[in-house]
Each structure stands twice: as structure tokens, then as C-alpha cells.
Short mmCIF file of C-alpha atoms and ligand atoms in Angstrom, two decimals:
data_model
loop_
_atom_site.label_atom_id
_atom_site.label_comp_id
_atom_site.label_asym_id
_atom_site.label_seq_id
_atom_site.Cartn_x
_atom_site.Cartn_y
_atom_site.Cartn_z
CA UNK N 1 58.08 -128.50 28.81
CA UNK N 2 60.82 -130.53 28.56
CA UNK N 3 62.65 -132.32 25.84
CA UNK N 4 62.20 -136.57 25.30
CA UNK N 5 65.12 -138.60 24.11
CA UNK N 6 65.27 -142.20 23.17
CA UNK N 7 67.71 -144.40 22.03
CA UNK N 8 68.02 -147.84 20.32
CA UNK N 9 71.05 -149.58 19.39
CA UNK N 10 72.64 -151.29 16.27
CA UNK N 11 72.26 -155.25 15.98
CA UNK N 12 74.03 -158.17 14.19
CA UNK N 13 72.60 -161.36 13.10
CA UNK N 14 74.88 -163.84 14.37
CA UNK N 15 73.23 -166.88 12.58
CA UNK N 16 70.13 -167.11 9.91
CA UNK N 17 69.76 -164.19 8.07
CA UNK N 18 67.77 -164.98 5.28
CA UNK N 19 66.85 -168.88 6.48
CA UNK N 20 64.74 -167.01 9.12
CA UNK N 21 62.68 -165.32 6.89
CA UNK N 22 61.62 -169.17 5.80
CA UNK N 23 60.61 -169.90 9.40
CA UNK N 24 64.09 -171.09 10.27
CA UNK N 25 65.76 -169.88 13.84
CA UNK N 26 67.98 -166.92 13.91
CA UNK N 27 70.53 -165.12 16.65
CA UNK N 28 70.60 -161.48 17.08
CA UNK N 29 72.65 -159.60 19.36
CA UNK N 30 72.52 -156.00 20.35
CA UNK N 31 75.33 -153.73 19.40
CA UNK N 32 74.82 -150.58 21.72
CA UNK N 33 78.37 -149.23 20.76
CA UNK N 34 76.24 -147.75 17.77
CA UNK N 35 72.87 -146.21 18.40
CA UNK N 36 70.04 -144.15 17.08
CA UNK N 37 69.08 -141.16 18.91
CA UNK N 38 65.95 -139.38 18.80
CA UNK N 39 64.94 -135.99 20.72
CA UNK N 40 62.07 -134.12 20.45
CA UNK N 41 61.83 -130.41 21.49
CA UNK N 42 58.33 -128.90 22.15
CA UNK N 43 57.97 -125.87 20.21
CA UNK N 44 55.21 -124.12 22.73
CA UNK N 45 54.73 -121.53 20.19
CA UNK N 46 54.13 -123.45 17.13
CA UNK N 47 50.63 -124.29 15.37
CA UNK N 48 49.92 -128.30 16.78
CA UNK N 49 50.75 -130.08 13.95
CA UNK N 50 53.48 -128.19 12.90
CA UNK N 51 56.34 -131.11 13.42
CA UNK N 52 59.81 -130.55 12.26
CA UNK N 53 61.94 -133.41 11.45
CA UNK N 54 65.72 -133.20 11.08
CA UNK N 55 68.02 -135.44 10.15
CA UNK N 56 71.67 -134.50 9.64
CA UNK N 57 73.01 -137.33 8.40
CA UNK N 58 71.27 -138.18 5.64
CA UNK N 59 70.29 -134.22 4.83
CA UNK N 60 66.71 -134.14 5.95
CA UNK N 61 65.16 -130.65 7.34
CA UNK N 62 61.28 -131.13 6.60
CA UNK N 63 58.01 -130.24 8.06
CA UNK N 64 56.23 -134.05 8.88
CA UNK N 65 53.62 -132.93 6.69
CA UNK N 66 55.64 -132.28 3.37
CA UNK N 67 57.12 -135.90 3.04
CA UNK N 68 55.89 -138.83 1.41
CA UNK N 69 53.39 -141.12 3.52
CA UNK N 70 55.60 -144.27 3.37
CA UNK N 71 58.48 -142.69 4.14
CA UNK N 72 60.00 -144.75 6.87
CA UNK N 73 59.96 -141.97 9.67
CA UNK N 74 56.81 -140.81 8.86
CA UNK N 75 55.35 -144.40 9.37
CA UNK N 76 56.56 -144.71 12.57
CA UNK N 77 55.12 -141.59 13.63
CA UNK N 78 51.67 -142.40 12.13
CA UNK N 79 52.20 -145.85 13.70
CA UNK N 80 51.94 -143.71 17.15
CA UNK N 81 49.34 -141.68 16.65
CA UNK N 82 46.79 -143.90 15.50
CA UNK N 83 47.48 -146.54 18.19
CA UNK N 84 47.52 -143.33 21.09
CA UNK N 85 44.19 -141.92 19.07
CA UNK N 86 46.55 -138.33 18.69
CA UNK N 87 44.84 -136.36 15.46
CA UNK N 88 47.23 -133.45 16.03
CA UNK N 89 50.94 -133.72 17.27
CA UNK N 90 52.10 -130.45 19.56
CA UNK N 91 54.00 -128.13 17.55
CA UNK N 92 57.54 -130.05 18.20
CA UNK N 93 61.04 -130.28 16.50
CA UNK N 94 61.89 -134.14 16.09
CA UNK N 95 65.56 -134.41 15.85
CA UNK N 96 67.15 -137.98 14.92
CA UNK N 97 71.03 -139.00 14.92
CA UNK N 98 72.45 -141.91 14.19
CA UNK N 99 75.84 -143.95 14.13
CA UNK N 100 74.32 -147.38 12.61
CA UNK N 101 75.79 -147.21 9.46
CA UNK N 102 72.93 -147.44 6.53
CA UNK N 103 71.82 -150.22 4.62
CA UNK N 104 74.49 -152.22 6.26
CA UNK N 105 73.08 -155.30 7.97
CA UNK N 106 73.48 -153.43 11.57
CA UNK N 107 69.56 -152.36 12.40
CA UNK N 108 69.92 -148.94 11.34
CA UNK N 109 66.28 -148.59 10.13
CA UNK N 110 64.88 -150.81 13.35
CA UNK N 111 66.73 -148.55 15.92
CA UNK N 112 65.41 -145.38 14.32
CA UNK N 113 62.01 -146.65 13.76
CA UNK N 114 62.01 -148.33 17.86
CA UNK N 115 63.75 -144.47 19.05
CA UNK N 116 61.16 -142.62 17.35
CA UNK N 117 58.52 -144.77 18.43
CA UNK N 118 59.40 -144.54 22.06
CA UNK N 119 60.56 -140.94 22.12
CA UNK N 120 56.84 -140.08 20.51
CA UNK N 121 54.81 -142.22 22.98
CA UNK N 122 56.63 -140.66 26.13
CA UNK N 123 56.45 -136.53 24.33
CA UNK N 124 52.65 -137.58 23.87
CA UNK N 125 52.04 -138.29 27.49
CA UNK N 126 51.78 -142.44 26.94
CA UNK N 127 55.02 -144.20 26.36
CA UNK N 128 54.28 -147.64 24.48
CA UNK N 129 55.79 -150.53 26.12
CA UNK N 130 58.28 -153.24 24.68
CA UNK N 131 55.40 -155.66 22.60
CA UNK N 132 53.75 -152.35 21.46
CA UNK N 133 57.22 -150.39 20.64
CA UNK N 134 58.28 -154.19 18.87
CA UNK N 135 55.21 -154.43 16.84
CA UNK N 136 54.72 -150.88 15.53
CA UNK N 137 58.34 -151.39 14.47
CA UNK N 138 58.17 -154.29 12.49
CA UNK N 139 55.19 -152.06 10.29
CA UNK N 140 57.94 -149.91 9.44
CA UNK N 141 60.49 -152.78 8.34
CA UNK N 142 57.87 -153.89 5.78
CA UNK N 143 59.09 -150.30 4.28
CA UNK N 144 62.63 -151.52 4.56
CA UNK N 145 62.49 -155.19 3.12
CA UNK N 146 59.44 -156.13 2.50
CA UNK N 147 58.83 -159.28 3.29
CA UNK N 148 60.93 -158.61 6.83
CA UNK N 149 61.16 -161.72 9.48
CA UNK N 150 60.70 -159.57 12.11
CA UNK N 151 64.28 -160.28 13.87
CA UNK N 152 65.69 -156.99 13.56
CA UNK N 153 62.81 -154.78 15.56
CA UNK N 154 62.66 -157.62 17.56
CA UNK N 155 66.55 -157.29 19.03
CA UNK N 156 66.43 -153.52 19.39
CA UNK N 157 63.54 -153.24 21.02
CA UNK N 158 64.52 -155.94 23.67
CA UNK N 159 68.21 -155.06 23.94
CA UNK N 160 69.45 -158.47 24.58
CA UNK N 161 70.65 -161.47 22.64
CA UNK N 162 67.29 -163.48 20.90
CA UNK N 163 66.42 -166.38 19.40
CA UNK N 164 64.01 -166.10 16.96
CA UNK N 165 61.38 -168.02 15.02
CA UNK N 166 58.87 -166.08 12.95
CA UNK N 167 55.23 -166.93 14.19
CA UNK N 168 56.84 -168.07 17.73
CA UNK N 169 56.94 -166.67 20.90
CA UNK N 170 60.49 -164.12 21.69
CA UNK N 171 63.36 -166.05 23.63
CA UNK N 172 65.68 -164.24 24.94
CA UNK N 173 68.84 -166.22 25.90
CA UNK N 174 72.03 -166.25 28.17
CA UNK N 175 75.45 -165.93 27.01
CA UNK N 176 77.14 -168.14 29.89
CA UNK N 177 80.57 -166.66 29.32
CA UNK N 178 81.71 -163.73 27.03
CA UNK N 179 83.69 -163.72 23.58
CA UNK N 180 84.36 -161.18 21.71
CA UNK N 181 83.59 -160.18 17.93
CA UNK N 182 85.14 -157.93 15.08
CA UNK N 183 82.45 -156.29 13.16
CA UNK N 184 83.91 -155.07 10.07
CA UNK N 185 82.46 -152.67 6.78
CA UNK N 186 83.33 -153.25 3.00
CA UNK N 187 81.78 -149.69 2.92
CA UNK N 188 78.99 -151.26 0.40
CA UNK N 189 75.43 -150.21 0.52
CA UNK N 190 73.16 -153.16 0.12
CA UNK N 191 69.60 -152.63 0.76
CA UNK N 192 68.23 -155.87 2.57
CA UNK N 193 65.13 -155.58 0.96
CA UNK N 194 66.65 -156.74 -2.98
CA UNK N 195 69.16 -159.01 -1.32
CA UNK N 196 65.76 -161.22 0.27
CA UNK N 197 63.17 -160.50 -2.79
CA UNK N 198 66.14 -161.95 -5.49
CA UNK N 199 66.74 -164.78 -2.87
CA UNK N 200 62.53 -165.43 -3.07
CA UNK N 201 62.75 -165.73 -6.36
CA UNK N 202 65.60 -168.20 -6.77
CA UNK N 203 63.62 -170.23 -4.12
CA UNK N 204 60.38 -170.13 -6.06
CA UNK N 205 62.70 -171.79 -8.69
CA UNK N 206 64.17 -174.46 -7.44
CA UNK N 207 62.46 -174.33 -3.86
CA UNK N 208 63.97 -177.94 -2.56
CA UNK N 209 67.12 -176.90 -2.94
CA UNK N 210 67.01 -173.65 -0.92
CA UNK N 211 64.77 -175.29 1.46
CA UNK N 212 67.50 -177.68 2.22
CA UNK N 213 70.11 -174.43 2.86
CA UNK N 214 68.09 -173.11 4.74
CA UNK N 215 67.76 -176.29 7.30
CA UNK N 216 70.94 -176.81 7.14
CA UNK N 217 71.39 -173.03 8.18
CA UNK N 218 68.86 -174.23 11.25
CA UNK N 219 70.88 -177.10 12.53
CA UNK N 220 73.64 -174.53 12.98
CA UNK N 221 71.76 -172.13 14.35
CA UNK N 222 70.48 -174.49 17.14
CA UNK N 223 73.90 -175.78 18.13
CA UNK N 224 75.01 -172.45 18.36
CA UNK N 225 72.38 -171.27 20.82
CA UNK N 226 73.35 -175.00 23.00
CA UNK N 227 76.91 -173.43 22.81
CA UNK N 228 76.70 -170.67 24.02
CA UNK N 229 74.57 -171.19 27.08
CA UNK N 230 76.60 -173.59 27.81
CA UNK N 231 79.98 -171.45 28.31
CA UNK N 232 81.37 -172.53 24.97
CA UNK N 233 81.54 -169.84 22.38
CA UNK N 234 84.66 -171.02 21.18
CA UNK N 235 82.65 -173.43 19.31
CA UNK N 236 80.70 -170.73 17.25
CA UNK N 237 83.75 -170.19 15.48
CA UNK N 238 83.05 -173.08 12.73
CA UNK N 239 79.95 -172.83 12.87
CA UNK N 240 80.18 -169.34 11.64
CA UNK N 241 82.53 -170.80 8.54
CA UNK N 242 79.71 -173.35 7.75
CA UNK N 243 76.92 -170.65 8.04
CA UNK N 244 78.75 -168.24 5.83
CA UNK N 245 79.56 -171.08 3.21
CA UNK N 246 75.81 -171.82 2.60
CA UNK N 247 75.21 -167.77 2.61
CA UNK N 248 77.34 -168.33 -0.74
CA UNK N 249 75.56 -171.24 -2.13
CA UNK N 250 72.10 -168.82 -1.14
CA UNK N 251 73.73 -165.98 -3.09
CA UNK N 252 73.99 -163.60 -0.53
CA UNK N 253 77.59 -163.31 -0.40
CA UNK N 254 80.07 -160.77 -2.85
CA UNK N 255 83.56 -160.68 -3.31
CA UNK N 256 84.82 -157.95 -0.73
CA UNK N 257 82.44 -160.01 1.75
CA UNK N 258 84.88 -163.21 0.89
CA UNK N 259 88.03 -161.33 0.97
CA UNK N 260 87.08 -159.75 4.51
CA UNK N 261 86.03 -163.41 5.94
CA UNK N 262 89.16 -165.31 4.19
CA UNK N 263 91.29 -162.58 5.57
CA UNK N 264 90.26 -162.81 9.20
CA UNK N 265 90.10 -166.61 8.31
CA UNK N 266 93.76 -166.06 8.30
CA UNK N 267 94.72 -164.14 10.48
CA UNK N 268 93.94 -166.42 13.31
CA UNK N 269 89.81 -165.44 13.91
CA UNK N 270 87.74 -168.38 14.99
CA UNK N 271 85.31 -168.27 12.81
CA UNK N 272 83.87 -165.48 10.06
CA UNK N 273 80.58 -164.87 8.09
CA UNK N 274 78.73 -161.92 6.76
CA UNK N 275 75.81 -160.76 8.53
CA UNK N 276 72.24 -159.51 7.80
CA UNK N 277 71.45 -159.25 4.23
CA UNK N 278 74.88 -159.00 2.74
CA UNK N 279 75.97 -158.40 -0.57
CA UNK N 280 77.73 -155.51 0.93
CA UNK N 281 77.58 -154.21 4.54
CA UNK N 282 79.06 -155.76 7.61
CA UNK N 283 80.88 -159.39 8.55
CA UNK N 284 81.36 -160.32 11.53
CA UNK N 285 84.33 -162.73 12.90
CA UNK N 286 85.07 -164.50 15.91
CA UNK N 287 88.33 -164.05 17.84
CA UNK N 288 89.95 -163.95 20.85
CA UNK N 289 90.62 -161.10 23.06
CA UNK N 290 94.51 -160.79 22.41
CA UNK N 291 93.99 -161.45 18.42
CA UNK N 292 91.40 -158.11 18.15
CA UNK N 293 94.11 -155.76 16.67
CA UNK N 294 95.95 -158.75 14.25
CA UNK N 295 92.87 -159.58 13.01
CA UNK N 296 91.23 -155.54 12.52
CA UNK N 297 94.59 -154.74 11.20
CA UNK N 298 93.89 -157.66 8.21
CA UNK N 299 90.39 -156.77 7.94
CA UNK N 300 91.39 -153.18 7.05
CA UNK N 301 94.25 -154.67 4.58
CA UNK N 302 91.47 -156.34 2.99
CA UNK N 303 89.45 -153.43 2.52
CA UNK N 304 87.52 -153.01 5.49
CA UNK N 305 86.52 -149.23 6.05
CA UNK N 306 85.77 -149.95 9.39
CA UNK N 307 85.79 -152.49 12.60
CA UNK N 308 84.44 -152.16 15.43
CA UNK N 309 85.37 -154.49 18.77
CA UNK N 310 82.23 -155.78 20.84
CA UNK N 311 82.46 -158.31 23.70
CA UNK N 312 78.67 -160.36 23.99
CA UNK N 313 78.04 -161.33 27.76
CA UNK N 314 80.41 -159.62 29.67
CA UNK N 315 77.32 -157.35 31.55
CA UNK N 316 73.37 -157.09 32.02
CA UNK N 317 72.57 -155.45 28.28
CA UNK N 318 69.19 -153.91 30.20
O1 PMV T 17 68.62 -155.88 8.21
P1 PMV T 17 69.64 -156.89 7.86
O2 PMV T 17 70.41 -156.55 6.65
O3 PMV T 17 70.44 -157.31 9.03
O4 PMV T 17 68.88 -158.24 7.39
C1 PMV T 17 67.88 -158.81 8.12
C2 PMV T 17 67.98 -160.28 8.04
C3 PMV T 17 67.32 -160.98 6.90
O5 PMV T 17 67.15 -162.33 7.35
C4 PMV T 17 68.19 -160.96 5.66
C5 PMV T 17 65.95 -160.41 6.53
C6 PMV T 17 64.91 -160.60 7.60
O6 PMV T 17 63.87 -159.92 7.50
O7 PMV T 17 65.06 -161.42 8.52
#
């Protein structure tokens, strides 16, 4: 029997995080230069059930049966068997990789969820398509943040750039000409999850204000979409500034965030914000192609662990 592999890449949120989950529109944009990797090697002599899940990175060497039921992996495993009607799993190793950072705004828990998903369909004779793969995913998320949107499953199960509106239909869009975009790391953990519940409850406190953040957070995200369809990305750039100042008024931001947008800021990007939940993880910035190593090479200054260099458009992401 052979062995099934599946991948999934990282994502960014480009504009929205947090407004989305408050029915606003969002961006995403698929990052396969980091990816989750799942493969799963029939064990032909094992007992069926007998699954063994490893995961180097973050130490795990378990039998599917000894860990918790809401642990994330396990979740998205049950998620497949009960849709495919599978009471017993063929004895099978289930090994996952990954180089999405953690709890870092890039996907990392969508792509494993959407690899492990799609890896387990295909090794149980069935693979799921995209709207079944998407919404077995987004189960898992609740896990992750509880109260997710739904945009990150959404953009690593499709691969390509979306626009998203919880409760509406997917639209996937066209990037009419390429730019290109620093991703860069303060190296801080921030699980999404606390960043949106503390957000819900400053809403629930002074709700009109946040309400009108988040529309404004909208209006941007709109003109942003119009932008770049229209072969102007160059124009994301302030946008980007204005989306990240009212991610500071939402109290999403942190200092090392600041420092790494003010220091791309200037060193000549277009445009800067953080991305996905923040209070730690990733920012993104805007620049173009002959200002990539100036403005890494102040992102790392600022204390940036890491950047990494993606251009959106340029090919077919299928
Ligand atoms: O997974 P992250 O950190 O990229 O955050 C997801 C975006 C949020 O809007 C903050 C939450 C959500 O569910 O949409």
C-alpha cells in the first residue's frame, strides 16, 4: 500500500483581521513558501485502530487513542471519520511537518487541520473535496480561537487570494498585476484565540465605538480589493498604514509590532500593518521589488527574527 501526502500552505490576512469576525470583509492570501505536510504510512501489520501520530516539531509521538479528544489533530481526524462513516482507521503512522511558524498569524493550525483532513480522506479510499475539506476545517479552528470567522480554513483550503464575508458566499479574486510583500516575525507567540475573546469584550463595552473601527476597517478593505484588480497595488500601501492604525485603537497591536511597521515605514516600504491576530506574530509590509533587502535588513534591526519575501500574482496559485 502506498503512502498519502498532503500539503497546505501558510496564509496572511492582508486586511480585516478581527473586523471580519464582526461580519466585516477581509483579504487573505496564500503563502505556499511555508507549508504543512502530512504523510501517512500504512502499517499492514498493525491492529486497525492502532494510529500513530508524530509530530517533530512540537515533540509529539502518541498513539491517536492516548490524546485528549479536543486536541486539535485529533478533531480533524474524528472530523473524517464520522463524515466517511470509518469506525476503525487501518493500523497507520500519521506523520505531520510543518514550517508555519505557531501561533503567529500565518495559518499554521488551518494548514495542518486542511493537510490532515485531505491526506485522511484520500488513505481512507474517499478524498473530501474543497467545501467538505473547508468546512471540517473551520470545526477545528473553533479549537484554535473560538469564536473563528472562518477566513483562515477558508484561504488554505482554496489556495488563492479571497475575499471574505462571514455568512456569504467565497470570492476568490484576481490580482491584475503582482507586488511584492515582506512578511516579518517579532518571534512572539500570541494565540489568536485571547487576542479576539479580549477584543469581544471591549466591544460588549462600548460596542459603538468598535463597531465604527471596524467599518472603517471595511471601507479599506473594499478599496483595496477595487485596487488590486484593477492593476494598482501600489495603492495598498496606505491603506495598509490606515488599517494598522485602527488595529491600535482595537488593541491588537504591541510594541515590537510598532517598531517593526515604523521601521519598514522608514525604510522606504509602501505601506505596513500587522497581520492576523497580533499582539505578537507576523507584519506584513508593502514594498517594491528593488527595496526587499533595505527594508528586511531594517526589519531585522528592529527585531525581526525573521522575513520572508513573497510576490502575490505573479503565477496561477492552483
Ligand atoms: O489566525 P490569525 O492569527 O491570522 O487570525 C485570524 C484572524 C482574526 O480575524 C483575528 C480571527 C478570525 O477568526 O477571523
Amino acid at each position: 500500500m502506498p503512502a498519502f501526502t498532503a500539503s497546505a500552505p501558510g496564509k496572511i490576512i492582508l486586511f480585516g483581521e478581527h473586523a471580519v469576525v464582526y461580519g466585516q470583509p477581509a483579504i487573505a492570501l496564500p503563502i505556499p513558501q511555508v507549508q504543512a505536510k502530512v504523510i501517512i504510512i500504512p502499517d499492514i501489520l498493525g491492529n486497525p485502530g492502532s494510529v500513530r501520530i508524530l509530530a517533530p516539531e512540537i515533540n509529539l509521538d502518541s498513539q491517536l487513542d492516548a490524546l485528549k479528544p479536543n486536541h486539535p489533530l485529533v478533531a480533524a481526524i474524528n472530523g473524517v471519520t464520522a463524515t466517511l462513516g470509518v469506525t476503525h482507521i487501518p493500523a497507520c503512522t500519521l506523520k505531520l511537518t510543518s514550517t508555519i511558524p505557531v501561533a503567529a498569524g500565518l495559518g499554521s493550525g488551518a494548514a495542518v487541520s486542511v493537510a490532515i483532513i485531505r491526506a485522511l480522506s484520500a488513505f481512507l479510499g474517499t478524498p473530501l473535496d474543497d467545501v467538505q475539506v473547508n468546512k471540517l476545517a473551520y470545526n477545528v479552528e473553533k479549537i484554535h480561537h473560538g469564536t473563528p470567522s472562518g477566513i483562515d480554513n477558508t484561504v488554505v483550503t482554496y489556495s488563492k487570494p479571497v475575499y471574505f464575508m462571514r455568512q456569504q458566499p467565497i470570492e476568490i479574486f484576481n490580482i491584475a498585476k503582482p507586488f511584492t510583500l515582506i512578511i516579518a516575525d517579532t518571534g512572539i507567540a500570541s494565540p489568536t484565540a485571547l487576542a479576539v475573546s479580549e477584543l469581544r469584550k471591549a466591544w460588549q463595552k462600548k460596542s459603538t465605538h468598535f463597531e465604527r473601527l471596524f467599518s472603517a476597517v471595511g471601507s479599506l478593505t473594499r478599496t483595496a480589493r477595487q485596487a488590486m484588480e484593477i492593476g494598482h497595488p501600489e495603492r495598498l500601501g496606505p491603506l495598509m498604514n490606515e488599517n494598522h492604525e485602527l488595529l491600535i485603537e482595537m488593541g491588537v497591536s504591541s510594541p515590537e509590532l510598532d517598531r517593526l511597521v515604523l521601521a519598514a515605514q522608514a525604510s522606504g516600504s509602501l505601506g505596513a500593518k500587522l497581520s492576523g491576530g497580533g499582539r505578537g506574530g507576523n507584519m506584513i509590509a508593502l514594498t517594491e521589488p528593488d527595496h526587499t533587502e533595505s527594508i528586511s535588513h531594517a526589519l531585522h534591526q528592529a527585531g525581526a527574527i525573521n522575513t520572508i519575501i513573497v510576490e502575490q500574482g505573479a503565477r496561477d496559485l492552483s
